Amino acid sequence: MKKIQYKKDDYAYQMLPHTRKQVFGDVIKLHFSSMLWLGFVLFLFSLPFFIIDLLHDVYLAKILEEQVDVKENVSEVLGKIVAVNNIKASLEIILYVIFSIGFSGVQRILRQYAWEKNVYFKVDFGLGIKQNGMQTSTIFFVGGLGVAICTVSYNAAIQIQGWSSMLYYVPLCIFALFIVPLLVLTSICTPVYSNKLIGNLRIALAMYFKYPLKVLCLILCCGVLLAPQFVPVALVRFIGRTVLCFVAPFFCLGLDLVCYDMLDEVINRKLHPELVGIGTFPYN
């Protein structure tokens, strides 16, 4: 379907977004309350993380309390803490998959907003889960598994003295610099193209190799948003994660729009011309 074009002095054109930056502002202005509802949906699917985080803190408090009462040596206490951290990271793999179900529905709605399409909340949320849930859950499973491996590796590193401990940081570097960017880009491609997972992964690879610095800057922004979960104070962590859930739809929308511009250059102009600039309204 050919995109409608407008003349520059046309009043209708002046009222429509003709860059993706303007699309972002347009969506915020028109759908702000709906975006908050999407944040609430993400909050609901994040509740298992809050619960396991609370249980984790309770177990750590018991370990430290026993250390004071029994006067265990530091190495034994550290070993127990490491074990609890590793168990938590392993259990969270399942929680990432649960969260991905809600996220797949949210991503479908964000795509519709970015493309300036009509949104029927329940219908589009369900379609997102039906069409993209399997791929998204696979992506989040791999992400959760990577987090667990990095956690185990990091915990092993802090227990070992000397240069050999540096080897345990290698999985963390590979995960942060290569795996995470590809997973993020693949999750963005999933609601856009009707490809299998391997097809979307290939597109993500092409994006990463063409715009490596841009992609890494985007991932760094994601890391800044996730910073609250590393705060040792439980209350601060809870508040930070709650705020993050409601901020996430706005951030994801912006991330999607930036990546859509990259996708136009990487693949859309050659293979999907109908998607070039979709959601914007150019003039002749």
mmCIF file of N, CA and C in Angstrom, residues 85-211:
data_model
loop_
_atom_site.group_PDB
_atom_site.id
_atom_site.type_symbol
_atom_site.label_atom_id
_atom_site.label_comp_id
_atom_site.label_asym_id
_atom_site.label_seq_id
_atom_site.Cartn_x
_atom_site.Cartn_y
_atom_site.Cartn_z
ATOM 1 N N ASN A 85 22.850 -16.441 46.154
ATOM 2 C CA ASN A 85 22.836 -15.592 44.956
ATOM 3 C C ASN A 85 22.716 -16.430 43.683
ATOM 4 N N ASN A 86 23.414 -17.550 43.642
ATOM 5 C CA ASN A 86 23.362 -18.413 42.464
ATOM 6 C C ASN A 86 21.990 -19.063 42.295
ATOM 7 N N ILE A 87 21.403 -19.475 43.403
ATOM 8 C CA ILE A 87 20.057 -20.068 43.348
ATOM 9 C C ILE A 87 19.046 -19.040 42.851
ATOM 10 N N LYS A 88 19.153 -17.816 43.349
ATOM 11 C CA LYS A 88 18.252 -16.736 42.918
ATOM 12 C C LYS A 88 18.373 -16.490 41.418
ATOM 13 N N ALA A 89 19.609 -16.400 40.932
ATOM 14 C CA ALA A 89 19.828 -16.169 39.502
ATOM 15 C C ALA A 89 19.258 -17.309 38.661
ATOM 16 N N SER A 90 19.373 -18.529 39.140
ATOM 17 C CA SER A 90 18.840 -19.688 38.411
ATOM 18 C C SER A 90 17.315 -19.666 38.358
ATOM 19 N N LEU A 91 16.679 -19.339 39.475
ATOM 20 C CA LEU A 91 15.215 -19.273 39.514
ATOM 21 C C LEU A 91 14.680 -18.141 38.644
ATOM 22 N N GLU A 92 15.453 -17.081 38.531
ATOM 23 C CA GLU A 92 14.994 -15.922 37.755
ATOM 24 C C GLU A 92 14.912 -16.210 36.268
ATOM 25 N N ILE A 93 15.552 -17.274 35.806
ATOM 26 C CA ILE A 93 15.429 -17.642 34.392
ATOM 27 C C ILE A 93 13.959 -17.869 34.048
ATOM 28 N N ILE A 94 13.248 -18.566 34.932
ATOM 29 C CA ILE A 94 11.818 -18.826 34.723
ATOM 30 C C ILE A 94 11.037 -17.521 34.774
ATOM 31 N N LEU A 95 11.433 -16.620 35.671
ATOM 32 C CA LEU A 95 10.721 -15.354 35.824
ATOM 33 C C LEU A 95 10.890 -14.471 34.592
ATOM 34 N N TYR A 96 12.048 -14.538 33.951
ATOM 35 C CA TYR A 96 12.241 -13.787 32.706
ATOM 36 C C TYR A 96 11.270 -14.278 31.627
ATOM 37 N N VAL A 97 11.048 -15.567 31.579
ATOM 38 C CA VAL A 97 10.110 -16.119 30.598
ATOM 39 C C VAL A 97 8.691 -15.647 30.896
ATOM 40 N N ILE A 98 8.310 -15.644 32.171
ATOM 41 C CA ILE A 98 6.978 -15.150 32.559
ATOM 42 C C ILE A 98 6.830 -13.686 32.177
ATOM 43 N N PHE A 99 7.847 -12.879 32.468
ATOM 44 C CA PHE A 99 7.802 -11.452 32.141
ATOM 45 C C PHE A 99 7.694 -11.239 30.641
ATOM 46 N N SER A 100 8.335 -12.115 29.857
ATOM 47 C CA SER A 100 8.337 -11.951 28.402
ATOM 48 C C SER A 100 6.932 -12.065 27.815
ATOM 49 N N ILE A 101 6.054 -12.791 28.492
ATOM 50 C CA ILE A 101 4.676 -12.924 27.997
ATOM 51 C C ILE A 101 3.997 -11.558 27.969
ATOM 52 N N GLY A 102 4.091 -10.834 29.078
ATOM 53 C CA GLY A 102 3.524 -9.490 29.115
ATOM 54 C C GLY A 102 4.247 -8.539 28.196
ATOM 55 N N PHE A 103 5.558 -8.680 28.114
ATOM 56 C CA PHE A 103 6.353 -7.770 27.294
ATOM 57 C C PHE A 103 6.011 -7.916 25.813
ATOM 58 N N SER A 104 5.734 -9.136 25.366
ATOM 59 C CA SER A 104 5.397 -9.349 23.952
ATOM 60 C C SER A 104 4.097 -8.631 23.587
ATOM 61 N N GLY A 105 3.131 -8.634 24.514
ATOM 62 C CA GLY A 105 1.893 -7.895 24.273
ATOM 63 C C GLY A 105 2.116 -6.396 24.265
ATOM 64 N N VAL A 106 2.942 -5.912 25.177
ATOM 65 C CA VAL A 106 3.252 -4.482 25.252
ATOM 66 C C VAL A 106 3.986 -4.030 23.998
ATOM 67 N N GLN A 107 4.922 -4.835 23.524
ATOM 68 C CA GLN A 107 5.684 -4.463 22.328
ATOM 69 C C GLN A 107 4.787 -4.337 21.103
ATOM 70 N N ARG A 108 3.783 -5.176 21.010
ATOM 71 C CA ARG A 108 2.840 -5.087 19.886
ATOM 72 C C ARG A 108 2.115 -3.734 19.922
ATOM 73 N N ILE A 109 1.673 -3.322 21.093
ATOM 74 C CA ILE A 109 0.965 -2.047 21.226
ATOM 75 C C ILE A 109 1.896 -0.880 20.938
ATOM 76 N N LEU A 110 3.137 -0.947 21.420
ATOM 77 C CA LEU A 110 4.104 0.114 21.143
ATOM 78 C C LEU A 110 4.392 0.208 19.645
ATOM 79 N N ARG A 111 4.442 -0.923 18.975
ATOM 80 C CA ARG A 111 4.639 -0.906 17.525
ATOM 81 C C ARG A 111 3.491 -0.207 16.824
ATOM 82 N N GLN A 112 2.280 -0.497 17.258
ATOM 83 C CA GLN A 112 1.106 0.149 16.669
ATOM 84 C C GLN A 112 1.151 1.664 16.871
ATOM 85 N N TYR A 113 1.524 2.089 18.083
ATOM 86 C CA TYR A 113 1.643 3.528 18.349
ATOM 87 C C TYR A 113 2.732 4.148 17.471
ATOM 88 N N ALA A 114 3.864 3.470 17.352
ATOM 89 C CA ALA A 114 4.979 3.996 16.552
ATOM 90 C C ALA A 114 4.618 4.088 15.081
ATOM 91 N N TRP A 115 3.743 3.211 14.630
ATOM 92 C CA TRP A 115 3.313 3.216 13.237
ATOM 93 C C TRP A 115 2.061 4.061 13.021
ATOM 94 N N GLU A 116 1.625 4.750 14.076
ATOM 95 C CA GLU A 116 0.416 5.583 14.008
ATOM 96 C C GLU A 116 -0.802 4.767 13.566
ATOM 97 N N LYS A 117 -0.907 3.563 14.112
ATOM 98 C CA LYS A 117 -2.046 2.692 13.831
ATOM 99 C C LYS A 117 -3.039 2.735 14.996
ATOM 100 N N ASN A 118 -4.261 2.337 14.710
ATOM 101 C CA ASN A 118 -5.253 2.239 15.778
ATOM 102 C C ASN A 118 -4.887 1.106 16.727
ATOM 103 N N VAL A 119 -5.181 1.298 17.995
ATOM 104 C CA VAL A 119 -4.874 0.298 19.015
ATOM 105 C C VAL A 119 -6.151 -0.086 19.750
ATOM 106 N N TYR A 120 -6.417 -1.374 19.795
ATOM 107 C CA TYR A 120 -7.486 -1.926 20.616
ATOM 108 C C TYR A 120 -6.787 -2.742 21.695
ATOM 109 N N PHE A 121 -6.720 -2.170 22.883
ATOM 110 C CA PHE A 121 -5.792 -2.622 23.917
ATOM 111 C C PHE A 121 -5.820 -4.131 24.118
ATOM 112 N N LYS A 122 -6.976 -4.675 24.446
ATOM 113 C CA LYS A 122 -7.059 -6.105 24.733
ATOM 114 C C LYS A 122 -6.738 -6.952 23.507
ATOM 115 N N VAL A 123 -7.267 -6.532 22.348
ATOM 116 C CA VAL A 123 -7.054 -7.297 21.121
ATOM 117 C C VAL A 123 -5.583 -7.308 20.736
ATOM 118 N N ASP A 124 -4.975 -6.116 20.724
ATOM 119 C CA ASP A 124 -3.570 -6.032 20.312
ATOM 120 C C ASP A 124 -2.639 -6.678 21.325
ATOM 121 N N PHE A 125 -2.975 -6.564 22.601
ATOM 122 C CA PHE A 125 -2.156 -7.213 23.619
ATOM 123 C C PHE A 125 -2.192 -8.724 23.429
ATOM 124 N N GLY A 126 -3.374 -9.261 23.187
ATOM 125 C CA GLY A 126 -3.502 -10.703 22.952
ATOM 126 C C GLY A 126 -2.808 -11.144 21.676
ATOM 127 N N LEU A 127 -2.919 -10.327 20.613
ATOM 128 C CA LEU A 127 -2.246 -10.665 19.360
ATOM 129 C C LEU A 127 -0.735 -10.673 19.526
ATOM 130 N N GLY A 128 -0.241 -9.723 20.318
ATOM 131 C CA GLY A 128 1.197 -9.671 20.561
ATOM 132 C C GLY A 128 1.701 -10.940 21.217
ATOM 133 N N ILE A 129 0.938 -11.425 22.186
ATOM 134 C CA ILE A 129 1.325 -12.665 22.869
ATOM 135 C C ILE A 129 1.214 -13.858 21.921
ATOM 136 N N LYS A 130 0.136 -13.892 21.139
ATOM 137 C CA LYS A 130 -0.092 -15.020 20.235
ATOM 138 C C LYS A 130 0.956 -15.079 19.126
ATOM 139 N N GLN A 131 1.261 -13.921 18.522
ATOM 140 C CA GLN A 131 2.149 -13.890 17.370
ATOM 141 C C GLN A 131 3.631 -13.896 17.759
ATOM 142 N N ASN A 132 3.963 -13.216 18.847
ATOM 143 C CA ASN A 132 5.369 -13.006 19.175
ATOM 144 C C ASN A 132 5.809 -13.609 20.504
ATOM 145 N N GLY A 133 4.859 -14.195 21.235
ATOM 146 C CA GLY A 133 5.168 -14.694 22.573
ATOM 147 C C GLY A 133 6.260 -15.744 22.593
ATOM 148 N N MET A 134 6.241 -16.675 21.639
ATOM 149 C CA MET A 134 7.218 -17.758 21.625
ATOM 150 C C MET A 134 8.626 -17.226 21.372
ATOM 151 N N GLN A 135 8.759 -16.360 20.361
ATOM 152 C CA GLN A 135 10.080 -15.797 20.068
ATOM 153 C C GLN A 135 10.585 -14.940 21.225
ATOM 154 N N THR A 136 9.703 -14.108 21.765
ATOM 155 C CA THR A 136 10.108 -13.221 22.859
ATOM 156 C C THR A 136 10.498 -14.021 24.095
ATOM 157 N N SER A 137 9.763 -15.076 24.403
ATOM 158 C CA SER A 137 10.096 -15.897 25.564
ATOM 159 C C SER A 137 11.438 -16.599 25.368
ATOM 160 N N THR A 138 11.736 -17.007 24.127
ATOM 161 C CA THR A 138 13.042 -17.615 23.844
ATOM 162 C C THR A 138 14.167 -16.605 24.059
ATOM 163 N N ILE A 139 13.946 -15.371 23.597
ATOM 164 C CA ILE A 139 14.936 -14.310 23.775
ATOM 165 C C ILE A 139 15.178 -14.050 25.252
ATOM 166 N N PHE A 140 14.108 -13.967 26.034
ATOM 167 C CA PHE A 140 14.248 -13.685 27.455
ATOM 168 C C PHE A 140 14.829 -14.887 28.202
ATOM 169 N N PHE A 141 14.524 -16.088 27.737
ATOM 170 C CA PHE A 141 15.135 -17.271 28.344
ATOM 171 C C PHE A 141 16.652 -17.237 28.175
ATOM 172 N N VAL A 142 17.093 -16.933 26.969
ATOM 173 C CA VAL A 142 18.534 -16.837 26.714
ATOM 174 C C VAL A 142 19.137 -15.711 27.561
ATOM 175 N N GLY A 143 18.420 -14.596 27.664
ATOM 176 C CA GLY A 143 18.901 -13.492 28.492
ATOM 177 C C GLY A 143 19.002 -13.874 29.954
ATOM 178 N N GLY A 144 17.972 -14.538 30.461
ATOM 179 C CA GLY A 144 17.992 -14.980 31.853
ATOM 180 C C GLY A 144 19.090 -15.996 32.117
ATOM 181 N N LEU A 145 19.288 -16.908 31.154
ATOM 182 C CA LEU A 145 20.364 -17.893 31.286
ATOM 183 C C LEU A 145 21.724 -17.196 31.301
ATOM 184 N N GLY A 146 21.874 -16.179 30.447
ATOM 185 C CA GLY A 146 23.122 -15.426 30.419
ATOM 186 C C GLY A 146 23.374 -14.699 31.731
ATOM 187 N N VAL A 147 22.329 -14.116 32.301
ATOM 188 C CA VAL A 147 22.465 -13.437 33.594
ATOM 189 C C VAL A 147 22.892 -14.428 34.675
ATOM 190 N N ALA A 148 22.283 -15.620 34.655
ATOM 191 C CA ALA A 148 22.632 -16.646 35.639
ATOM 192 C C ALA A 148 24.089 -17.081 35.498
ATOM 193 N N ILE A 149 24.539 -17.291 34.270
ATOM 194 C CA ILE A 149 25.930 -17.692 34.038
ATOM 195 C C ILE A 149 26.888 -16.603 34.512
ATOM 196 N N CYS A 150 26.555 -15.348 34.199
ATOM 197 C CA CYS A 150 27.404 -14.228 34.621
ATOM 198 C C CYS A 150 27.426 -14.090 36.141
ATOM 199 N N THR A 151 26.293 -14.355 36.780
ATOM 200 C CA THR A 151 26.233 -14.278 38.244
ATOM 201 C C THR A 151 27.120 -15.341 38.883
ATOM 202 N N VAL A 152 27.006 -16.568 38.386
ATOM 203 C CA VAL A 152 27.840 -17.657 38.902
ATOM 204 C C VAL A 152 29.314 -17.356 38.667
ATOM 205 N N SER A 153 29.626 -16.847 37.472
ATOM 206 C CA SER A 153 31.016 -16.536 37.137
ATOM 207 C C SER A 153 31.560 -15.417 38.023
ATOM 208 N N TYR A 154 30.760 -14.400 38.238
ATOM 209 C CA TYR A 154 31.194 -13.280 39.082
ATOM 210 C C TYR A 154 31.403 -13.727 40.525
ATOM 211 N N ASN A 155 30.465 -14.534 41.022
ATOM 212 C CA ASN A 155 30.596 -15.036 42.392
ATOM 213 C C ASN A 155 31.833 -15.917 42.553
ATOM 214 N N ALA A 156 32.171 -16.662 41.500
ATOM 215 C CA ALA A 156 33.390 -17.471 41.551
ATOM 216 C C ALA A 156 34.632 -16.576 41.555
ATOM 217 N N ALA A 157 34.570 -15.481 40.809
ATOM 218 C CA ALA A 157 35.718 -14.575 40.711
ATOM 219 C C ALA A 157 36.047 -13.925 42.051
ATOM 220 N N ILE A 158 35.008 -13.537 42.814
ATOM 221 C CA ILE A 158 35.272 -12.844 44.081
ATOM 222 C C ILE A 158 35.768 -13.798 45.166
ATOM 223 N N GLN A 159 35.670 -15.112 44.905
ATOM 224 C CA GLN A 159 36.168 -16.088 45.868
ATOM 225 C C GLN A 159 37.590 -16.543 45.566
ATOM 226 N N ILE A 160 38.101 -16.135 44.401
ATOM 227 C CA ILE A 160 39.424 -16.588 43.982
ATOM 228 C C ILE A 160 40.399 -15.416 44.020
ATOM 229 N N GLN A 161 41.572 -15.668 44.496
ATOM 230 C CA GLN A 161 42.610 -14.652 44.567
ATOM 231 C C GLN A 161 43.557 -14.793 43.365
ATOM 232 N N GLY A 162 44.160 -13.673 42.957
ATOM 233 C CA GLY A 162 45.159 -13.714 41.908
ATOM 234 C C GLY A 162 44.601 -13.415 40.527
ATOM 235 N N TRP A 163 45.502 -13.493 39.536
ATOM 236 C CA TRP A 163 45.140 -13.163 38.168
ATOM 237 C C TRP A 163 44.120 -14.125 37.571
ATOM 238 N N SER A 164 44.091 -15.338 38.046
ATOM 239 C CA SER A 164 43.158 -16.326 37.476
ATOM 240 C C SER A 164 41.703 -15.895 37.647
ATOM 241 N N SER A 165 41.434 -15.058 38.654
ATOM 242 C CA SER A 165 40.062 -14.595 38.881
ATOM 243 C C SER A 165 39.549 -13.750 37.722
ATOM 244 N N MET A 166 40.476 -13.121 36.961
ATOM 245 C CA MET A 166 40.070 -12.263 35.842
ATOM 246 C C MET A 166 39.394 -13.071 34.734
ATOM 247 N N LEU A 167 39.728 -14.359 34.635
ATOM 248 C CA LEU A 167 39.121 -15.190 33.600
ATOM 249 C C LEU A 167 37.611 -15.314 33.782
ATOM 250 N N TYR A 168 37.157 -15.223 35.033
ATOM 251 C CA TYR A 168 35.736 -15.376 35.302
ATOM 252 C C TYR A 168 34.922 -14.154 34.867
ATOM 253 N N TYR A 169 35.607 -13.055 34.527
ATOM 254 C CA TYR A 169 34.915 -11.874 34.040
ATOM 255 C C TYR A 169 34.710 -11.917 32.523
ATOM 256 N N VAL A 170 35.307 -12.883 31.858
ATOM 257 C CA VAL A 170 35.162 -12.997 30.409
ATOM 258 C C VAL A 170 33.706 -13.216 29.992
ATOM 259 N N PRO A 171 32.965 -14.154 30.626
ATOM 260 C CA PRO A 171 31.549 -14.311 30.248
ATOM 261 C C PRO A 171 30.740 -13.032 30.422
ATOM 262 N N LEU A 172 31.040 -12.265 31.455
ATOM 263 C CA LEU A 172 30.328 -11.005 31.688
ATOM 264 C C LEU A 172 30.577 -10.023 30.546
ATOM 265 N N CYS A 173 31.821 -9.924 30.090
ATOM 266 C CA CYS A 173 32.167 -9.014 28.993
ATOM 267 C C CYS A 173 31.491 -9.443 27.682
ATOM 268 N N ILE A 174 31.540 -10.752 27.404
ATOM 269 C CA ILE A 174 30.899 -11.261 26.182
ATOM 270 C C ILE A 174 29.397 -11.007 26.222
ATOM 271 N N PHE A 175 28.797 -11.247 27.371
ATOM 272 C CA PHE A 175 27.354 -11.072 27.515
ATOM 273 C C PHE A 175 26.958 -9.606 27.320
ATOM 274 N N ALA A 176 27.707 -8.686 27.951
ATOM 275 C CA ALA A 176 27.364 -7.267 27.910
ATOM 276 C C ALA A 176 27.614 -6.636 26.546
ATOM 277 N N LEU A 177 28.694 -7.048 25.877
ATOM 278 C CA LEU A 177 29.100 -6.384 24.636
ATOM 279 C C LEU A 177 28.543 -7.038 23.376
ATOM 280 N N PHE A 178 28.104 -8.290 23.478
ATOM 281 C CA PHE A 178 27.661 -8.989 22.275
ATOM 282 C C PHE A 178 26.270 -9.603 22.415
ATOM 283 N N ILE A 179 26.070 -10.402 23.450
ATOM 284 C CA ILE A 179 24.797 -11.124 23.587
ATOM 285 C C ILE A 179 23.639 -10.167 23.873
ATOM 286 N N VAL A 180 23.799 -9.281 24.858
ATOM 287 C CA VAL A 180 22.710 -8.361 25.220
ATOM 288 C C VAL A 180 22.276 -7.494 24.045
ATOM 289 N N PRO A 181 23.209 -6.835 23.319
ATOM 290 C CA PRO A 181 22.767 -6.036 22.168
ATOM 291 C C PRO A 181 21.975 -6.837 21.143
ATOM 292 N N LEU A 182 22.424 -8.054 20.862
ATOM 293 C CA LEU A 182 21.713 -8.870 19.879
ATOM 294 C C LEU A 182 20.325 -9.267 20.377
ATOM 295 N N LEU A 183 20.218 -9.581 21.660
ATOM 296 C CA LEU A 183 18.911 -9.943 22.216
ATOM 297 C C LEU A 183 17.950 -8.762 22.173
ATOM 298 N N VAL A 184 18.437 -7.577 22.514
ATOM 299 C CA VAL A 184 17.591 -6.376 22.488
ATOM 300 C C VAL A 184 17.127 -6.079 21.067
ATOM 301 N N LEU A 185 18.047 -6.095 20.114
ATOM 302 C CA LEU A 185 17.698 -5.801 18.725
ATOM 303 C C LEU A 185 16.755 -6.854 18.147
ATOM 304 N N THR A 186 16.980 -8.119 18.498
ATOM 305 C CA THR A 186 16.097 -9.184 18.013
ATOM 306 C C THR A 186 14.690 -9.025 18.571
ATOM 307 N N SER A 187 14.580 -8.627 19.844
ATOM 308 C CA SER A 187 13.255 -8.423 20.443
ATOM 309 C C SER A 187 12.514 -7.273 19.779
ATOM 310 N N ILE A 188 13.250 -6.272 19.278
ATOM 311 C CA ILE A 188 12.625 -5.152 18.571
ATOM 312 C C ILE A 188 12.174 -5.577 17.179
ATOM 313 N N CYS A 189 12.950 -6.438 16.523
ATOM 314 C CA CYS A 189 12.589 -6.926 15.188
ATOM 315 C C CYS A 189 11.394 -7.880 15.220
ATOM 316 N N THR A 190 11.200 -8.556 16.337
ATOM 317 C CA THR A 190 10.188 -9.614 16.415
ATOM 318 C C THR A 190 8.775 -9.149 16.050
ATOM 319 N N PRO A 191 8.259 -8.024 16.603
ATOM 320 C CA PRO A 191 6.916 -7.602 16.214
ATOM 321 C C PRO A 191 6.846 -6.902 14.859
ATOM 322 N N VAL A 192 7.999 -6.616 14.258
ATOM 323 C CA VAL A 192 8.028 -5.890 12.989
ATOM 324 C C VAL A 192 7.943 -6.836 11.798
ATOM 325 N N TYR A 193 8.681 -7.938 11.863
ATOM 326 C CA TYR A 193 8.772 -8.858 10.730
ATOM 327 C C TYR A 193 8.172 -10.218 11.098
ATOM 328 N N SER A 194 7.614 -10.864 10.106
ATOM 329 C CA SER A 194 7.028 -12.198 10.319
ATOM 330 C C SER A 194 8.070 -13.273 10.040
ATOM 331 N N ASN A 195 9.283 -13.050 10.558
ATOM 332 C CA ASN A 195 10.367 -14.017 10.373
ATOM 333 C C ASN A 195 10.400 -15.012 11.523
ATOM 334 N N LYS A 196 11.127 -16.095 11.296
ATOM 335 C CA LYS A 196 11.465 -16.966 12.410
ATOM 336 C C LYS A 196 12.559 -16.300 13.225
ATOM 337 N N LEU A 197 12.847 -16.861 14.380
ATOM 338 C CA LEU A 197 13.820 -16.257 15.282
ATOM 339 C C LEU A 197 15.180 -16.060 14.614
ATOM 340 N N ILE A 198 15.626 -17.045 13.842
ATOM 341 C CA ILE A 198 16.943 -16.955 13.214
ATOM 342 C C ILE A 198 16.982 -15.818 12.198
ATOM 343 N N GLY A 199 15.850 -15.560 11.531
ATOM 344 C CA GLY A 199 15.786 -14.461 10.571
ATOM 345 C C GLY A 199 15.907 -13.113 11.250
ATOM 346 N N ASN A 200 15.205 -12.943 12.368
ATOM 347 C CA ASN A 200 15.301 -11.689 13.119
ATOM 348 C C ASN A 200 16.685 -11.518 13.733
ATOM 349 N N LEU A 201 17.302 -12.635 14.114
ATOM 350 C CA LEU A 201 18.664 -12.566 14.654
ATOM 351 C C LEU A 201 19.656 -12.097 13.594
ATOM 352 N N ARG A 202 19.468 -12.530 12.363
ATOM 353 C CA ARG A 202 20.344 -12.085 11.281
ATOM 354 C C ARG A 202 20.209 -10.578 11.054
ATOM 355 N N ILE A 203 18.975 -10.080 11.111
ATOM 356 C CA ILE A 203 18.756 -8.638 10.964
ATOM 357 C C ILE A 203 19.430 -7.890 12.110
ATOM 358 N N ALA A 204 19.309 -8.434 13.325
ATOM 359 C CA ALA A 204 19.943 -7.812 14.485
ATOM 360 C C ALA A 204 21.459 -7.760 14.318
ATOM 361 N N LEU A 205 22.041 -8.826 13.789
ATOM 362 C CA LEU A 205 23.484 -8.855 13.533
ATOM 363 C C LEU A 205 23.881 -7.777 12.526
ATOM 364 N N ALA A 206 23.072 -7.641 11.470
ATOM 365 C CA ALA A 206 23.367 -6.619 10.457
ATOM 366 C C ALA A 206 23.292 -5.220 11.055
ATOM 367 N N MET A 207 22.313 -4.989 11.914
ATOM 368 C CA MET A 207 22.190 -3.692 12.582
ATOM 369 C C MET A 207 23.390 -3.419 13.475
ATOM 370 N N TYR A 208 23.793 -4.436 14.226
ATOM 371 C CA TYR A 208 24.893 -4.258 15.181
ATOM 372 C C TYR A 208 26.207 -3.964 14.457
ATOM 373 N N PHE A 209 26.459 -4.681 13.359
ATOM 374 C CA PHE A 209 27.716 -4.489 12.647
ATOM 375 C C PHE A 209 27.745 -3.169 11.871
ATOM 376 N N LYS A 210 26.574 -2.665 11.476
ATOM 377 C CA LYS A 210 26.544 -1.393 10.748
ATOM 378 C C LYS A 210 26.581 -0.195 11.699
ATOM 379 N N TYR A 211 25.943 -0.335 12.868
ATOM 380 C CA TYR A 211 25.893 0.776 13.827
ATOM 381 C C TYR A 211 26.364 0.322 15.216
#
